[in-house]
Amino acid sequence: MFSKLQNYISNNTGILIRLDDISENMNWNLMDKSESLFDKYKIKPVLGVIPFNKDKELLSYPKKKDFWNKVRNWSDKGFEIAMHGYTHVYDTDSKKKDYFGYGGRSEFYGHSLKEQTLRIQNGLKKFNDENIKVKCFFAPNHTYDKNTLLALKNSGINEIIDGYGLMPYIENGIKFIPQLFYKIYTLPFGIQSTQIHLNYWNDKDFNNFEKFIIKNADRIITYKETVDKVNNNFFYKIINFLTKKMLQTKRFI
Ligand SMILES: [Zn+2]
């Protein structure tokens, strides 16, 4: 009985490492260090790549000349490449009416289906032209509306790394992989994605991340393993609902 429970918990526990804001301009010093760390501990993270970065804040970081070559190398190594927005420039305000009710500025929320489809398909075309396979998406600042989901589905993307809950789930025809905390947390149970912004890190943050990786290496799973855990049973629906209610007011842990 006990070993059955142990099995159940270990089958439904895992951490997906998601790095945000990967683009030509970024903190390459920490990116290179992170890549060596991932290789050493055989970690396959998800890298959220911005196809046409025009975000002024991000553009202030050093530019990598052979960036797309680098992305192809990551992809060949088994790192999962996700599309993270289009230009990463916010031009609407979701006023808490966005899909998850987080609020804040957005690159997608509130735009017409036509405009959102254009942005998503132009972004995907870049990856396609560069011969890089992309299966999943996450929006800058976690802000979506129903049209974002529709535009993604119409463009062949059915997986999003965002959302509430302790297990990946399907809603409106999309597989959602929950991303709950800004800080790197480990929960005793459930499948979670991190969100890591290397650009804002100093050496101390990186050292903490290294310790986290060493301590949790056996719980870190690949993107494919995460998607395979999609669970829509009633128990998880209730747990996910409760997580949503609890966290909606305490998002910025
Ligand atoms: Zn971002």
PDB file of C-alpha atoms and ligand atoms in Angstrom:
ATOM      1  CA  MET A   1       0.000   0.000   0.000  1.00  0.00           C
ATOM      2  CA  PHE A   2       2.733   2.427   1.047  1.00  0.00           C
ATOM      3  CA  SER A   3       4.899   1.662  -1.961  1.00  0.00           C
ATOM      4  CA  LYS A   4       1.878   2.144  -4.200  1.00  0.00           C
ATOM      5  CA  LEU A   5       1.400   5.621  -2.761  1.00  0.00           C
ATOM      6  CA  GLN A   6       5.107   6.364  -3.109  1.00  0.00           C
ATOM      7  CA  ASN A   7       4.931   5.291  -6.738  1.00  0.00           C
ATOM      8  CA  TYR A   8       1.906   7.462  -7.310  1.00  0.00           C
ATOM      9  CA  ILE A   9       3.606  10.509  -5.853  1.00  0.00           C
ATOM     10  CA  SER A  10       6.849  10.032  -7.740  1.00  0.00           C
ATOM     11  CA  ASN A  11       4.925   9.499 -10.997  1.00  0.00           C
ATOM     12  CA  ASN A  12       3.151  12.792 -10.449  1.00  0.00           C
ATOM     13  CA  THR A  13       6.014  14.930  -9.261  1.00  0.00           C
ATOM     14  CA  GLY A  14       8.406  16.816 -11.461  1.00  0.00           C
ATOM     15  CA  ILE A  15      10.001  20.119 -12.300  1.00  0.00           C
ATOM     16  CA  LEU A  16      10.302  21.513 -15.789  1.00  0.00           C
ATOM     17  CA  ILE A  17      13.028  24.126 -16.209  1.00  0.00           C
ATOM     18  CA  ARG A  18      11.717  27.000 -18.332  1.00  0.00           C
ATOM     19  CA  LEU A  19      13.964  29.914 -19.257  1.00  0.00           C
ATOM     20  CA  ASP A  20      12.284  33.090 -20.473  1.00  0.00           C
ATOM     21  CA  ASP A  21      13.404  35.917 -22.735  1.00  0.00           C
ATOM     22  CA  ILE A  22      15.950  34.043 -24.801  1.00  0.00           C
ATOM     23  CA  SER A  23      16.875  36.291 -27.714  1.00  0.00           C
ATOM     24  CA  GLU A  24      19.833  37.610 -29.696  1.00  0.00           C
ATOM     25  CA  ASN A  25      20.340  40.221 -26.988  1.00  0.00           C
ATOM     26  CA  MET A  26      20.662  38.754 -23.526  1.00  0.00           C
ATOM     27  CA  ASN A  27      23.008  38.043 -20.633  1.00  0.00           C
ATOM     28  CA  TRP A  28      25.178  35.594 -22.590  1.00  0.00           C
ATOM     29  CA  ASN A  29      27.614  35.163 -19.744  1.00  0.00           C
ATOM     30  CA  LEU A  30      24.911  33.567 -17.558  1.00  0.00           C
ATOM     31  CA  MET A  31      23.334  31.761 -20.514  1.00  0.00           C
ATOM     32  CA  ASP A  32      26.638  30.034 -21.302  1.00  0.00           C
ATOM     33  CA  LYS A  33      27.117  29.137 -17.636  1.00  0.00           C
ATOM     34  CA  SER A  34      23.575  27.747 -17.453  1.00  0.00           C
ATOM     35  CA  GLU A  35      24.110  25.678 -20.585  1.00  0.00           C
ATOM     36  CA  SER A  36      27.240  24.076 -19.082  1.00  0.00           C
ATOM     37  CA  LEU A  37      25.276  23.374 -15.904  1.00  0.00           C
ATOM     38  CA  PHE A  38      22.454  21.718 -17.886  1.00  0.00           C
ATOM     39  CA  ASP A  39      24.950  19.604 -19.835  1.00  0.00           C
ATOM     40  CA  LYS A  40      26.769  18.520 -16.682  1.00  0.00           C
ATOM     41  CA  TYR A  41      23.557  17.310 -14.990  1.00  0.00           C
ATOM     42  CA  LYS A  42      21.858  16.130 -18.210  1.00  0.00           C
ATOM     43  CA  ILE A  43      19.006  18.627 -17.863  1.00  0.00           C
ATOM     44  CA  LYS A  44      16.872  19.420 -20.920  1.00  0.00           C
ATOM     45  CA  PRO A  45      15.191  22.772 -20.277  1.00  0.00           C
ATOM     46  CA  VAL A  46      12.583  24.632 -22.290  1.00  0.00           C
ATOM     47  CA  LEU A  47      13.959  27.799 -23.817  1.00  0.00           C
ATOM     48  CA  GLY A  48      11.394  30.515 -24.559  1.00  0.00           C
ATOM     49  CA  VAL A  49      12.819  32.170 -27.652  1.00  0.00           C
ATOM     50  CA  ILE A  50      11.536  35.546 -28.868  1.00  0.00           C
ATOM     51  CA  PRO A  51      11.474  35.376 -32.692  1.00  0.00           C
ATOM     52  CA  PHE A  52      11.764  39.129 -33.398  1.00  0.00           C
ATOM     53  CA  ASN A  53      12.814  40.830 -30.187  1.00  0.00           C
ATOM     54  CA  LYS A  54      12.044  44.577 -30.172  1.00  0.00           C
ATOM     55  CA  ASP A  55      11.838  44.981 -26.387  1.00  0.00           C
ATOM     56  CA  LYS A  56      14.060  47.994 -25.583  1.00  0.00           C
ATOM     57  CA  GLU A  57      15.023  46.665 -22.170  1.00  0.00           C
ATOM     58  CA  LEU A  58      16.211  43.357 -23.629  1.00  0.00           C
ATOM     59  CA  LEU A  59      17.937  45.090 -26.546  1.00  0.00           C
ATOM     60  CA  SER A  60      20.320  46.727 -24.068  1.00  0.00           C
ATOM     61  CA  TYR A  61      22.078  43.361 -23.532  1.00  0.00           C
ATOM     62  CA  PRO A  62      24.968  42.103 -25.699  1.00  0.00           C
ATOM     63  CA  LYS A  63      24.000  40.714 -29.100  1.00  0.00           C
ATOM     64  CA  LYS A  64      24.979  37.255 -30.330  1.00  0.00           C
ATOM     65  CA  LYS A  65      25.846  37.206 -34.020  1.00  0.00           C
ATOM     66  CA  ASP A  66      25.177  33.548 -34.798  1.00  0.00           C
ATOM     67  CA  PHE A  67      22.095  33.403 -32.561  1.00  0.00           C
ATOM     68  CA  TRP A  68      19.909  31.152 -34.733  1.00  0.00           C
ATOM     69  CA  ASN A  69      22.766  28.707 -35.152  1.00  0.00           C
ATOM     70  CA  LYS A  70      22.908  28.559 -31.383  1.00  0.00           C
ATOM     71  CA  VAL A  71      19.138  27.895 -31.175  1.00  0.00           C
ATOM     72  CA  ARG A  72      19.499  25.069 -33.702  1.00  0.00           C
ATOM     73  CA  ASN A  73      22.313  23.575 -31.599  1.00  0.00           C
ATOM     74  CA  TRP A  74      20.146  23.703 -28.481  1.00  0.00           C
ATOM     75  CA  SER A  75      17.302  22.051 -30.336  1.00  0.00           C
ATOM     76  CA  ASP A  76      19.624  19.312 -31.672  1.00  0.00           C
ATOM     77  CA  LYS A  77      20.820  18.680 -28.100  1.00  0.00           C
ATOM     78  CA  GLY A  78      17.252  17.960 -27.001  1.00  0.00           C
ATOM     79  CA  PHE A  79      16.473  21.301 -25.368  1.00  0.00           C
ATOM     80  CA  GLU A  80      12.846  22.194 -26.123  1.00  0.00           C
ATOM     81  CA  ILE A  81      12.444  25.420 -28.070  1.00  0.00           C
ATOM     82  CA  ALA A  82       9.230  27.307 -27.297  1.00  0.00           C
ATOM     83  CA  MET A  83       8.035  30.479 -28.944  1.00  0.00           C
ATOM     84  CA  HIS A  84       7.883  33.272 -26.373  1.00  0.00           C
ATOM     85  CA  GLY A  85       5.736  36.028 -27.872  1.00  0.00           C
ATOM     86  CA  TYR A  86       6.517  37.731 -31.161  1.00  0.00           C
ATOM     87  CA  THR A  87       8.413  41.001 -30.525  1.00  0.00           C
ATOM     88  CA  HIS A  88       7.993  41.029 -26.718  1.00  0.00           C
ATOM     89  CA  VAL A  89       6.618  44.576 -26.869  1.00  0.00           C
ATOM     90  CA  TYR A  90       3.467  45.260 -24.838  1.00  0.00           C
ATOM     91  CA  ASP A  91       0.880  47.400 -26.588  1.00  0.00           C
ATOM     92  CA  THR A  92      -2.323  46.658 -24.655  1.00  0.00           C
ATOM     93  CA  ASP A  93      -3.402  46.554 -21.026  1.00  0.00           C
ATOM     94  CA  SER A  94      -5.359  43.501 -19.936  1.00  0.00           C
ATOM     95  CA  LYS A  95      -6.878  45.143 -16.847  1.00  0.00           C
ATOM     96  CA  LYS A  96      -7.258  41.732 -15.223  1.00  0.00           C
ATOM     97  CA  LYS A  97      -9.633  40.603 -17.967  1.00  0.00           C
ATOM     98  CA  ASP A  98      -7.007  38.304 -19.466  1.00  0.00           C
ATOM     99  CA  TYR A  99      -7.461  34.539 -19.641  1.00  0.00           C
ATOM    100  CA  PHE A 100      -5.809  33.810 -16.275  1.00  0.00           C
ATOM    101  CA  GLY A 101      -6.930  37.024 -14.592  1.00  0.00           C
ATOM    102  CA  TYR A 102      -3.365  38.101 -13.779  1.00  0.00           C
ATOM    103  CA  GLY A 103      -3.663  41.566 -15.281  1.00  0.00           C
ATOM    104  CA  GLY A 104      -0.843  43.696 -16.635  1.00  0.00           C
ATOM    105  CA  ARG A 105       0.420  44.776 -20.034  1.00  0.00           C
ATOM    106  CA  SER A 106       0.244  42.419 -22.973  1.00  0.00           C
ATOM    107  CA  GLU A 107       1.494  41.733 -26.475  1.00  0.00           C
ATOM    108  CA  PHE A 108      -1.594  39.695 -27.392  1.00  0.00           C
ATOM    109  CA  TYR A 109      -4.561  40.394 -25.128  1.00  0.00           C
ATOM    110  CA  GLY A 110      -7.296  42.512 -26.729  1.00  0.00           C
ATOM    111  CA  HIS A 111      -6.023  42.366 -30.305  1.00  0.00           C
ATOM    112  CA  SER A 112      -8.291  41.026 -33.052  1.00  0.00           C
ATOM    113  CA  LEU A 113      -8.045  37.372 -34.011  1.00  0.00           C
ATOM    114  CA  LYS A 114      -6.591  38.505 -37.335  1.00  0.00           C
ATOM    115  CA  GLU A 115      -3.823  40.550 -35.698  1.00  0.00           C
ATOM    116  CA  GLN A 116      -2.975  37.841 -33.169  1.00  0.00           C
ATOM    117  CA  THR A 117      -2.898  35.183 -35.895  1.00  0.00           C
ATOM    118  CA  LEU A 118      -0.569  37.386 -37.935  1.00  0.00           C
ATOM    119  CA  ARG A 119       1.829  37.832 -35.011  1.00  0.00           C
ATOM    120  CA  ILE A 120       1.824  34.137 -34.160  1.00  0.00           C
ATOM    121  CA  GLN A 121       2.225  32.960 -37.742  1.00  0.00           C
ATOM    122  CA  ASN A 122       4.993  35.482 -38.505  1.00  0.00           C
ATOM    123  CA  GLY A 123       6.801  34.291 -35.391  1.00  0.00           C
ATOM    124  CA  LEU A 124       6.386  30.617 -36.284  1.00  0.00           C
ATOM    125  CA  LYS A 125       7.584  31.312 -39.828  1.00  0.00           C
ATOM    126  CA  LYS A 126      10.914  32.544 -38.431  1.00  0.00           C
ATOM    127  CA  PHE A 127      11.468  29.231 -36.602  1.00  0.00           C
ATOM    128  CA  ASN A 128      10.390  27.323 -39.686  1.00  0.00           C
ATOM    129  CA  ASP A 129      12.775  29.321 -41.918  1.00  0.00           C
ATOM    130  CA  GLU A 130      15.553  28.567 -39.451  1.00  0.00           C
ATOM    131  CA  ASN A 131      14.636  24.876 -39.507  1.00  0.00           C
ATOM    132  CA  ILE A 132      13.736  24.748 -35.821  1.00  0.00           C
ATOM    133  CA  LYS A 133      10.740  22.741 -34.612  1.00  0.00           C
ATOM    134  CA  VAL A 134       8.392  24.507 -32.196  1.00  0.00           C
ATOM    135  CA  LYS A 135       5.456  22.800 -30.454  1.00  0.00           C
ATOM    136  CA  CYS A 136       4.677  25.152 -27.606  1.00  0.00           C
ATOM    137  CA  PHE A 137       4.169  28.789 -26.761  1.00  0.00           C
ATOM    138  CA  PHE A 138       4.045  31.123 -23.809  1.00  0.00           C
ATOM    139  CA  ALA A 139       3.094  34.782 -23.955  1.00  0.00           C
ATOM    140  CA  PRO A 140       5.094  37.636 -22.454  1.00  0.00           C
ATOM    141  CA  ASN A 141       3.651  38.568 -19.050  1.00  0.00           C
ATOM    142  CA  HIS A 142       1.360  35.474 -19.034  1.00  0.00           C
ATOM    143  CA  THR A 143      -1.429  37.454 -20.767  1.00  0.00           C
ATOM    144  CA  TYR A 144      -3.784  35.769 -23.234  1.00  0.00           C
ATOM    145  CA  ASP A 145      -7.400  36.020 -24.308  1.00  0.00           C
ATOM    146  CA  LYS A 146      -9.683  33.561 -26.110  1.00  0.00           C
ATOM    147  CA  ASN A 147      -8.440  34.834 -29.475  1.00  0.00           C
ATOM    148  CA  THR A 148      -4.837  34.035 -28.514  1.00  0.00           C
ATOM    149  CA  LEU A 149      -5.812  30.417 -27.919  1.00  0.00           C
ATOM    150  CA  LEU A 150      -7.737  30.318 -31.190  1.00  0.00           C
ATOM    151  CA  ALA A 151      -4.891  31.924 -33.154  1.00  0.00           C
ATOM    152  CA  LEU A 152      -2.459  29.371 -31.702  1.00  0.00           C
ATOM    153  CA  LYS A 153      -4.706  26.418 -32.510  1.00  0.00           C
ATOM    154  CA  ASN A 154      -5.313  27.727 -36.047  1.00  0.00           C
ATOM    155  CA  SER A 155      -1.524  27.840 -36.425  1.00  0.00           C
ATOM    156  CA  GLY A 156      -0.994  24.273 -35.198  1.00  0.00           C
ATOM    157  CA  ILE A 157       0.155  25.085 -31.646  1.00  0.00           C
ATOM    158  CA  ASN A 158      -1.791  23.264 -28.917  1.00  0.00           C
ATOM    159  CA  GLU A 159       0.547  23.500 -25.939  1.00  0.00           C
ATOM    160  CA  ILE A 160       1.097  26.435 -23.563  1.00  0.00           C
ATOM    161  CA  ILE A 161       3.465  26.621 -20.586  1.00  0.00           C
ATOM    162  CA  ASP A 162       1.380  28.751 -18.250  1.00  0.00           C
ATOM    163  CA  GLY A 163      -1.626  28.370 -16.023  1.00  0.00           C
ATOM    164  CA  TYR A 164      -2.780  27.305 -12.600  1.00  0.00           C
ATOM    165  CA  GLY A 165      -2.754  23.897 -11.036  1.00  0.00           C
ATOM    166  CA  LEU A 166      -0.573  21.089  -9.811  1.00  0.00           C
ATOM    167  CA  MET A 167      -0.827  18.972 -12.964  1.00  0.00           C
ATOM    168  CA  PRO A 168      -0.818  19.704 -16.700  1.00  0.00           C
ATOM    169  CA  TYR A 169      -4.392  19.805 -18.004  1.00  0.00           C
ATOM    170  CA  ILE A 170      -6.455  20.337 -21.155  1.00  0.00           C
ATOM    171  CA  GLU A 171      -8.804  23.299 -21.478  1.00  0.00           C
ATOM    172  CA  ASN A 172     -10.362  24.753 -24.630  1.00  0.00           C
ATOM    173  CA  GLY A 173      -8.424  22.234 -26.699  1.00  0.00           C
ATOM    174  CA  ILE A 174      -5.038  23.389 -25.344  1.00  0.00           C
ATOM    175  CA  LYS A 175      -2.638  21.496 -23.099  1.00  0.00           C
ATOM    176  CA  PHE A 176      -1.546  23.792 -20.274  1.00  0.00           C
ATOM    177  CA  ILE A 177       1.586  23.143 -18.223  1.00  0.00           C
ATOM    178  CA  PRO A 178       1.192  25.112 -14.983  1.00  0.00           C
ATOM    179  CA  GLN A 179       3.625  27.850 -14.050  1.00  0.00           C
ATOM    180  CA  LEU A 180       2.812  29.161 -10.586  1.00  0.00           C
ATOM    181  CA  PHE A 181       5.713  30.899  -8.892  1.00  0.00           C
ATOM    182  CA  TYR A 182       8.195  33.627  -9.698  1.00  0.00           C
ATOM    183  CA  LYS A 183      10.742  32.165  -7.325  1.00  0.00           C
ATOM    184  CA  ILE A 184      12.157  28.705  -7.840  1.00  0.00           C
ATOM    185  CA  TYR A 185       9.997  26.484  -5.682  1.00  0.00           C
ATOM    186  CA  THR A 186       9.745  22.779  -5.262  1.00  0.00           C
ATOM    187  CA  LEU A 187       6.424  21.333  -4.276  1.00  0.00           C
ATOM    188  CA  PRO A 188       6.248  17.920  -2.645  1.00  0.00           C
ATOM    189  CA  PHE A 189       3.698  16.841  -5.244  1.00  0.00           C
ATOM    190  CA  GLY A 190       2.681  17.935  -8.727  1.00  0.00           C
ATOM    191  CA  ILE A 191       4.256  18.972 -12.011  1.00  0.00           C
ATOM    192  CA  GLN A 192       5.533  22.532 -12.211  1.00  0.00           C
ATOM    193  CA  SER A 193       7.401  24.744 -14.597  1.00  0.00           C
ATOM    194  CA  THR A 194       9.855  27.384 -13.418  1.00  0.00           C
ATOM    195  CA  GLN A 195      10.204  30.769 -15.019  1.00  0.00           C
ATOM    196  CA  ILE A 196      13.763  31.962 -15.062  1.00  0.00           C
ATOM    197  CA  HIS A 197      14.907  35.382 -16.205  1.00  0.00           C
ATOM    198  CA  LEU A 198      18.696  35.127 -16.441  1.00  0.00           C
ATOM    199  CA  ASN A 199      18.926  38.722 -17.609  1.00  0.00           C
ATOM    200  CA  TYR A 200      18.023  39.984 -14.152  1.00  0.00           C
ATOM    201  CA  TRP A 201      20.334  37.622 -12.270  1.00  0.00           C
ATOM    202  CA  ASN A 202      23.615  38.303 -10.539  1.00  0.00           C
ATOM    203  CA  ASP A 203      26.277  35.723  -9.637  1.00  0.00           C
ATOM    204  CA  LYS A 204      24.583  34.943  -6.333  1.00  0.00           C
ATOM    205  CA  ASP A 205      21.314  34.091  -8.116  1.00  0.00           C
ATOM    206  CA  PHE A 206      23.200  31.796 -10.441  1.00  0.00           C
ATOM    207  CA  ASN A 207      24.949  30.070  -7.533  1.00  0.00           C
ATOM    208  CA  ASN A 208      21.561  29.461  -5.891  1.00  0.00           C
ATOM    209  CA  PHE A 209      20.247  28.067  -9.170  1.00  0.00           C
ATOM    210  CA  GLU A 210      23.244  25.725  -9.399  1.00  0.00           C
ATOM    211  CA  LYS A 211      22.511  24.455  -5.886  1.00  0.00           C
ATOM    212  CA  PHE A 212      18.856  24.001  -6.822  1.00  0.00           C
ATOM    213  CA  ILE A 213      19.789  21.961  -9.912  1.00  0.00           C
ATOM    214  CA  ILE A 214      22.207  19.738  -7.974  1.00  0.00           C
ATOM    215  CA  LYS A 215      19.671  19.137  -5.198  1.00  0.00           C
ATOM    216  CA  ASN A 216      16.733  18.427  -7.520  1.00  0.00           C
ATOM    217  CA  ALA A 217      18.394  16.902 -10.597  1.00  0.00           C
ATOM    218  CA  ASP A 218      16.487  13.625 -10.229  1.00  0.00           C
ATOM    219  CA  ARG A 219      13.140  15.459 -10.128  1.00  0.00           C
ATOM    220  CA  ILE A 220      13.756  17.594 -13.201  1.00  0.00           C
ATOM    221  CA  ILE A 221      11.914  16.199 -16.193  1.00  0.00           C
ATOM    222  CA  THR A 222      11.921  16.913 -19.924  1.00  0.00           C
ATOM    223  CA  TYR A 223       9.241  18.776 -21.817  1.00  0.00           C
ATOM    224  CA  LYS A 224       7.974  15.562 -23.390  1.00  0.00           C
ATOM    225  CA  GLU A 225       7.721  13.854 -20.004  1.00  0.00           C
ATOM    226  CA  THR A 226       5.762  16.861 -18.765  1.00  0.00           C
ATOM    227  CA  VAL A 227       3.262  16.819 -21.626  1.00  0.00           C
ATOM    228  CA  ASP A 228       2.790  13.065 -21.158  1.00  0.00           C
ATOM    229  CA  LYS A 229       1.546  13.821 -17.630  1.00  0.00           C
ATOM    230  CA  VAL A 230      -1.528  15.712 -18.836  1.00  0.00           C
ATOM    231  CA  ASN A 231      -4.200  14.642 -16.419  1.00  0.00           C
ATOM    232  CA  ASN A 232      -7.799  15.669 -16.655  1.00  0.00           C
ATOM    233  CA  ASN A 233      -9.312  13.450 -14.018  1.00  0.00           C
ATOM    234  CA  PHE A 234     -11.808  14.867 -11.577  1.00  0.00           C
ATOM    235  CA  PHE A 235      -9.415  14.884  -8.606  1.00  0.00           C
ATOM    236  CA  TYR A 236      -6.916  17.057 -10.472  1.00  0.00           C
ATOM    237  CA  LYS A 237      -9.627  19.352 -11.792  1.00  0.00           C
ATOM    238  CA  ILE A 238     -10.614  20.124  -8.221  1.00  0.00           C
ATOM    239  CA  ILE A 239      -6.990  20.537  -7.089  1.00  0.00           C
ATOM    240  CA  ASN A 240      -6.286  22.840 -10.047  1.00  0.00           C
ATOM    241  CA  PHE A 241      -9.401  24.871  -9.306  1.00  0.00           C
ATOM    242  CA  LEU A 242      -8.417  25.271  -5.643  1.00  0.00           C
ATOM    243  CA  THR A 243      -4.861  26.271  -6.606  1.00  0.00           C
ATOM    244  CA  LYS A 244      -6.313  28.916  -8.888  1.00  0.00           C
ATOM    245  CA  LYS A 245      -8.536  30.333  -6.165  1.00  0.00           C
ATOM    246  CA  MET A 246      -5.685  30.370  -3.660  1.00  0.00           C
ATOM    247  CA  LEU A 247      -3.153  31.943  -5.953  1.00  0.00           C
ATOM    248  CA  GLN A 248      -5.225  34.496  -7.828  1.00  0.00           C
ATOM    249  CA  THR A 249      -4.658  36.993  -5.054  1.00  0.00           C
ATOM    250  CA  LYS A 250      -1.145  35.833  -4.204  1.00  0.00           C
ATOM    251  CA  ARG A 251       0.399  35.599  -7.629  1.00  0.00           C
ATOM    252  CA  PHE A 252       3.640  37.374  -6.826  1.00  0.00           C
ATOM    253  CA  ILE A 253       5.158  34.933  -4.369  1.00  0.00           C
TER     254      ILE A 253
HETATM  255 ZN    ZN B   1       9.273  37.483 -21.400  1.00  0.00          ZN
END
